[in-house]
CSV table of C-alpha atoms in Angstrom, one decimal:
chain,number,residue,atom,x,y,z
A,168,UNK,CA,35.6,-13.7,-49.2
A,169,UNK,CA,32.7,-11.2,-50.0
A,170,UNK,CA,32.9,-7.6,-49.6
A,171,UNK,CA,28.8,-7.0,-48.8
A,172,UNK,CA,26.9,-3.9,-47.7
A,173,UNK,CA,24.0,-4.0,-45.7
A,174,UNK,CA,21.7,-0.9,-45.9
A,175,UNK,CA,19.5,-0.2,-42.7
A,176,UNK,CA,16.2,1.3,-42.9
A,177,UNK,CA,15.1,3.3,-39.8
A,178,UNK,CA,11.6,4.5,-40.1
A,179,UNK,CA,11.8,6.2,-36.3
A,180,UNK,CA,11.9,10.0,-37.1
A,181,UNK,CA,15.5,11.5,-36.1
A,182,UNK,CA,16.7,14.7,-35.1
A,183,UNK,CA,20.2,16.2,-36.6
A,184,UNK,CA,21.7,15.3,-33.0
A,185,UNK,CA,20.6,11.5,-32.7
A,186,UNK,CA,23.0,8.7,-34.1
A,187,UNK,CA,22.2,4.9,-35.2
A,188,UNK,CA,24.8,2.5,-34.4
A,189,UNK,CA,25.1,-1.3,-34.3
A,190,UNK,CA,26.4,-3.7,-32.3
A,191,UNK,CA,26.8,-7.7,-31.9
A,192,UNK,CA,28.7,-10.4,-30.5
A,193,UNK,CA,32.0,-10.5,-32.0
A,194,UNK,CA,35.0,-8.3,-31.1
A,195,UNK,CA,34.7,-6.0,-34.5
A,196,UNK,CA,30.8,-4.9,-33.3
A,197,UNK,CA,31.3,-4.3,-29.8
A,198,UNK,CA,30.3,-7.6,-27.7
A,199,UNK,CA,27.1,-6.0,-27.1
A,200,UNK,CA,28.8,-3.3,-25.1
A,201,UNK,CA,26.7,-0.1,-25.4
A,202,UNK,CA,30.0,2.0,-25.2
A,203,UNK,CA,31.6,0.0,-28.1
A,204,UNK,CA,28.7,0.3,-30.4
A,205,UNK,CA,29.5,1.0,-34.3
A,206,UNK,CA,28.2,4.1,-35.4
A,207,UNK,CA,26.3,4.2,-39.2
A,208,UNK,CA,26.9,6.4,-41.2
A,209,UNK,CA,23.8,8.3,-43.4
A,210,UNK,CA,24.0,7.5,-47.6
A,211,UNK,CA,24.6,10.8,-47.9
A,212,UNK,CA,27.5,11.8,-45.8
A,213,UNK,CA,31.3,10.5,-45.9
A,214,UNK,CA,33.0,7.5,-45.0
A,215,UNK,CA,34.2,9.4,-41.6
A,216,UNK,CA,30.5,9.1,-40.0
A,217,UNK,CA,29.4,10.4,-37.3
A,218,UNK,CA,30.5,10.7,-33.5
A,219,UNK,CA,28.1,9.2,-30.7
A,220,UNK,CA,26.9,12.1,-28.4
A,221,UNK,CA,27.1,11.5,-24.6
A,222,UNK,CA,24.0,12.0,-22.6
A,223,UNK,CA,25.4,15.3,-20.9
A,224,UNK,CA,26.1,18.9,-21.6
A,225,UNK,CA,29.4,19.4,-23.9
A,226,UNK,CA,31.8,21.6,-24.0
A,227,UNK,CA,33.8,21.7,-26.8
A,228,UNK,CA,36.9,23.9,-27.8
A,229,UNK,CA,37.4,24.7,-31.2
A,230,UNK,CA,41.0,26.4,-32.0
A,231,UNK,CA,42.9,26.6,-35.3
A,232,UNK,CA,47.0,25.9,-35.2
A,233,UNK,CA,49.5,27.7,-36.7
A,234,UNK,CA,53.0,26.4,-37.0
A,235,UNK,CA,56.5,28.7,-37.4
A,236,UNK,CA,59.7,27.2,-37.5
A,237,UNK,CA,58.4,23.7,-35.8
A,238,UNK,CA,56.2,25.4,-33.3
A,239,UNK,CA,52.6,25.8,-32.6
A,240,UNK,CA,50.5,28.4,-31.4
A,241,UNK,CA,47.2,28.8,-31.1
A,242,UNK,CA,45.6,31.7,-32.5
A,243,UNK,CA,41.9,31.5,-32.3
A,244,UNK,CA,39.7,29.7,-29.8
A,245,UNK,CA,36.2,29.2,-29.0
A,246,UNK,CA,33.8,27.8,-26.7
A,247,UNK,CA,30.4,26.2,-28.2
A,248,UNK,CA,27.4,24.6,-25.9
A,249,UNK,CA,25.3,21.8,-27.2
A,250,UNK,CA,22.1,21.1,-25.7
A,251,UNK,CA,21.9,18.0,-23.5
A,252,UNK,CA,20.4,15.1,-26.0
A,253,UNK,CA,17.8,12.6,-25.2
A,254,UNK,CA,19.0,9.9,-22.7
A,255,UNK,CA,18.1,5.9,-24.2
A,256,UNK,CA,18.4,3.3,-21.6
A,257,UNK,CA,21.1,0.5,-22.4
A,258,UNK,CA,18.6,-2.2,-23.4
A,259,UNK,CA,18.6,-3.4,-26.9
A,260,UNK,CA,15.7,-3.2,-29.1
A,261,UNK,CA,13.8,-0.3,-26.3
A,262,UNK,CA,13.3,3.0,-27.6
A,263,UNK,CA,11.0,5.5,-25.8
A,264,UNK,CA,9.8,2.9,-23.3
A,265,UNK,CA,8.8,0.5,-25.9
A,266,UNK,CA,10.1,-2.8,-27.1
A,267,UNK,CA,10.6,-2.8,-30.7
A,268,UNK,CA,12.5,-6.1,-31.0
A,269,UNK,CA,10.1,-9.0,-32.8
A,270,UNK,CA,12.0,-11.1,-34.4
A,271,UNK,CA,15.4,-13.0,-33.7
A,272,UNK,CA,17.6,-15.0,-31.1
A,273,UNK,CA,16.5,-11.7,-28.8
A,274,UNK,CA,12.4,-12.7,-28.6
A,275,UNK,CA,13.5,-16.3,-28.0
A,276,UNK,CA,13.0,-17.3,-31.5
A,277,UNK,CA,14.5,-20.8,-32.8
A,278,UNK,CA,16.4,-20.4,-36.0
A,279,UNK,CA,16.1,-23.0,-38.6
A,280,UNK,CA,18.7,-23.5,-42.0
A,281,UNK,CA,18.1,-25.5,-44.8
A,282,UNK,CA,20.7,-25.9,-47.0
A,283,UNK,CA,21.1,-26.8,-51.1
A,284,UNK,CA,24.5,-27.3,-51.8
A,285,UNK,CA,26.7,-30.0,-54.0
A,286,UNK,CA,24.0,-30.0,-56.8
A,287,UNK,CA,21.2,-31.4,-54.7
A,288,UNK,CA,18.4,-30.5,-57.4
A,289,UNK,CA,18.4,-33.0,-59.6
A,290,UNK,CA,15.6,-33.2,-62.2
A,291,UNK,CA,15.3,-36.8,-63.8
A,292,UNK,CA,12.9,-35.6,-67.0
A,293,UNK,CA,14.4,-34.9,-69.9
A,294,UNK,CA,12.3,-32.3,-71.0
A,295,UNK,CA,13.5,-30.3,-68.3
A,296,UNK,CA,17.3,-31.2,-67.2
A,297,UNK,CA,18.6,-28.2,-69.4
A,298,UNK,CA,16.4,-25.7,-68.0
A,299,UNK,CA,16.7,-23.2,-65.4
A,300,UNK,CA,14.6,-24.3,-61.8
A,301,UNK,CA,13.8,-21.8,-59.0
A,302,UNK,CA,12.3,-23.6,-55.8
A,303,UNK,CA,10.6,-21.6,-53.1
A,304,UNK,CA,10.4,-22.9,-49.4
A,305,UNK,CA,7.0,-22.2,-47.5
A,306,UNK,CA,5.9,-23.6,-44.1
A,307,UNK,CA,2.8,-25.4,-43.5
A,308,UNK,CA,1.2,-24.8,-39.9
A,309,UNK,CA,0.9,-28.4,-38.0
A,310,UNK,CA,-1.4,-27.3,-35.5
A,311,UNK,CA,-4.0,-25.3,-37.9
A,312,UNK,CA,-4.1,-28.5,-40.0
A,313,UNK,CA,-4.9,-30.4,-37.1
A,314,UNK,CA,-7.3,-28.6,-35.6
A,315,UNK,CA,-9.5,-27.2,-38.6
A,316,UNK,CA,-9.5,-29.8,-41.6
A,317,UNK,CA,-8.4,-33.5,-42.5
A,318,UNK,CA,-5.4,-33.8,-44.7
A,319,UNK,CA,-6.5,-35.2,-47.8
A,320,UNK,CA,-3.9,-37.8,-49.6
A,321,UNK,CA,-4.5,-35.6,-52.9
A,322,UNK,CA,-2.2,-32.7,-51.6
A,323,UNK,CA,-2.9,-30.7,-55.1
A,324,UNK,CA,-5.6,-28.9,-54.1
A,325,UNK,CA,-4.5,-28.1,-50.6
A,326,UNK,CA,-4.5,-25.3,-49.2
A,327,UNK,CA,-1.7,-24.3,-46.7
A,328,UNK,CA,-2.3,-21.4,-44.0
A,329,UNK,CA,0.6,-19.6,-43.4
A,330,UNK,CA,2.5,-19.7,-39.6
A,331,UNK,CA,2.2,-16.8,-37.7
A,332,UNK,CA,5.4,-14.9,-36.4
A,333,UNK,CA,7.6,-16.6,-39.2
A,334,UNK,CA,10.5,-14.8,-41.0
A,335,UNK,CA,11.8,-16.2,-44.1
A,336,UNK,CA,15.1,-15.4,-45.8
A,337,UNK,CA,17.0,-17.0,-48.7
A,338,UNK,CA,20.7,-16.3,-49.2
A,339,UNK,CA,22.0,-17.7,-52.4
A,340,UNK,CA,26.0,-17.8,-53.3
A,341,UNK,CA,27.8,-18.6,-56.6
A,342,UNK,CA,31.2,-17.5,-57.9
A,343,UNK,CA,29.9,-14.2,-59.1
A,344,UNK,CA,29.1,-13.2,-55.4
A,345,UNK,CA,26.3,-13.5,-53.2
A,346,UNK,CA,22.5,-12.1,-52.7
A,347,UNK,CA,20.2,-12.0,-50.0
A,348,UNK,CA,16.6,-11.1,-49.8
A,349,UNK,CA,13.3,-12.1,-48.7
A,350,UNK,CA,11.6,-14.9,-51.0
A,351,UNK,CA,9.9,-13.4,-54.2
A,352,UNK,CA,6.8,-14.9,-55.5
A,353,UNK,CA,8.4,-18.1,-57.2
A,354,UNK,CA,11.7,-18.4,-55.1
A,355,UNK,CA,15.3,-17.9,-56.3
A,356,UNK,CA,16.7,-19.5,-59.3
A,357,UNK,CA,19.3,-22.3,-58.8
A,358,UNK,CA,21.8,-23.6,-60.8
A,359,UNK,CA,24.9,-25.8,-61.2
A,360,UNK,CA,27.4,-25.5,-58.0
A,361,UNK,CA,25.0,-22.9,-56.7
A,362,UNK,CA,24.7,-22.8,-52.6
A,363,UNK,CA,21.6,-21.6,-51.3
A,364,UNK,CA,20.5,-21.5,-47.7
A,365,UNK,CA,17.2,-20.7,-46.3
A,366,UNK,CA,16.8,-18.9,-43.0
A,367,UNK,CA,13.6,-19.4,-40.9
A,368,UNK,CA,12.9,-17.9,-37.4
A,369,UNK,CA,10.1,-18.9,-35.5
A,370,UNK,CA,8.9,-19.2,-32.0
A,371,UNK,CA,7.5,-22.9,-32.6
A,372,UNK,CA,9.6,-25.0,-34.6
A,373,UNK,CA,8.5,-28.3,-33.7
A,374,UNK,CA,5.0,-27.6,-35.2
A,375,UNK,CA,5.5,-26.5,-38.7
A,376,UNK,CA,6.7,-28.5,-42.0
A,377,UNK,CA,8.4,-27.6,-45.1
A,378,UNK,CA,6.8,-27.2,-48.5
A,379,UNK,CA,9.1,-26.4,-51.7
A,380,UNK,CA,7.5,-25.8,-54.9
A,381,UNK,CA,9.6,-26.0,-57.9
A,382,UNK,CA,9.2,-23.4,-61.0
A,383,UNK,CA,10.2,-23.9,-64.4
A,384,UNK,CA,12.0,-20.6,-65.5
A,385,UNK,CA,11.3,-18.8,-68.7
A,386,UNK,CA,13.4,-16.0,-69.6
A,387,UNK,CA,11.1,-14.1,-72.0
A,388,UNK,CA,8.2,-13.9,-69.6
A,389,UNK,CA,8.0,-12.7,-65.6
A,390,UNK,CA,5.9,-15.9,-65.2
A,391,UNK,CA,7.1,-19.2,-64.1
A,392,UNK,CA,5.2,-22.8,-64.6
A,393,UNK,CA,4.8,-25.0,-61.5
A,394,UNK,CA,6.6,-28.1,-62.4
A,395,UNK,CA,5.9,-30.0,-59.0
A,396,UNK,CA,6.8,-29.7,-55.2
A,397,UNK,CA,8.1,-31.8,-52.1
A,398,UNK,CA,7.0,-31.7,-48.3
A,399,UNK,CA,9.1,-32.8,-45.4
A,400,UNK,CA,8.4,-32.4,-41.5
A,401,UNK,CA,10.6,-31.5,-39.2
A,402,UNK,CA,12.8,-33.2,-36.5
A,403,UNK,CA,11.6,-31.3,-33.5
A,404,UNK,CA,10.2,-32.5,-30.3
A,405,UNK,CA,7.9,-30.8,-28.4
C-alpha cells in the first residue's frame, strides 16, 4: 500500500472566501454528493484545512469559556456577519456558466490501459540485454492515415500524426514507490520486476492504433538512442 500525495493546480482566480473541493465514487470521497465533498488544503495552510461556506449569510457567535472548579462560564461573546458568497450549481465541471470538464469518463471518453508486467520486455540482443531500456507509447490516427496517405510497408520514414483530444498518462510501480506522470520525450525507464501502466483516454478508441518506441538509456547523457519500435492495432469494433 502506497501513500501518494496528488497536488491539484487551480488556474481560476480565487477569493479568500473560496474553497476547492474534490469528490468521487467511493464513500471516502463523498459518492458524488455535493454536500459531502472533501475540501482541499492550500499548500501554505495546516492540515486542518478550510471549512465549506454555505450559500447564505451567516452569523457566528465567538465566545471564550472560563472554567472554575469544573464549571464553565461565558466571559465574552461577539457576533460577526459574513458577506454572501458566490453560489455555484451542483453540476460537476461547470463554473460561472461554462463547462470546464474536457477529459475523463464524465465527457463520454473511453479509457484504455496498456500494462507491462512480469518482465514483459525481453531484449534478445546480447549487446543490449544488460542495458536500461525506456519505452514510449504513441497513438496512430487510423482515420488520418486512410484519408490522407498510403501506408508504406517501409515504416522507418513514416510520420504518424497524433490523434486529437487524446490524453496519455504513464504510471510506473516498483518496490521503492510509484510514479505517475505525462510521458516524456523518451517515455519511461522500465527495469526488471517493474509494473508499468499506460492510460489512454479518447473519444474514438476504434480509430487508433498503438506505436511503442524503445530507447537505450545512457546515464552520461540526457539523449537516448532509438533502438526499435513495435506497432499493434486495437481490438475495438466500430
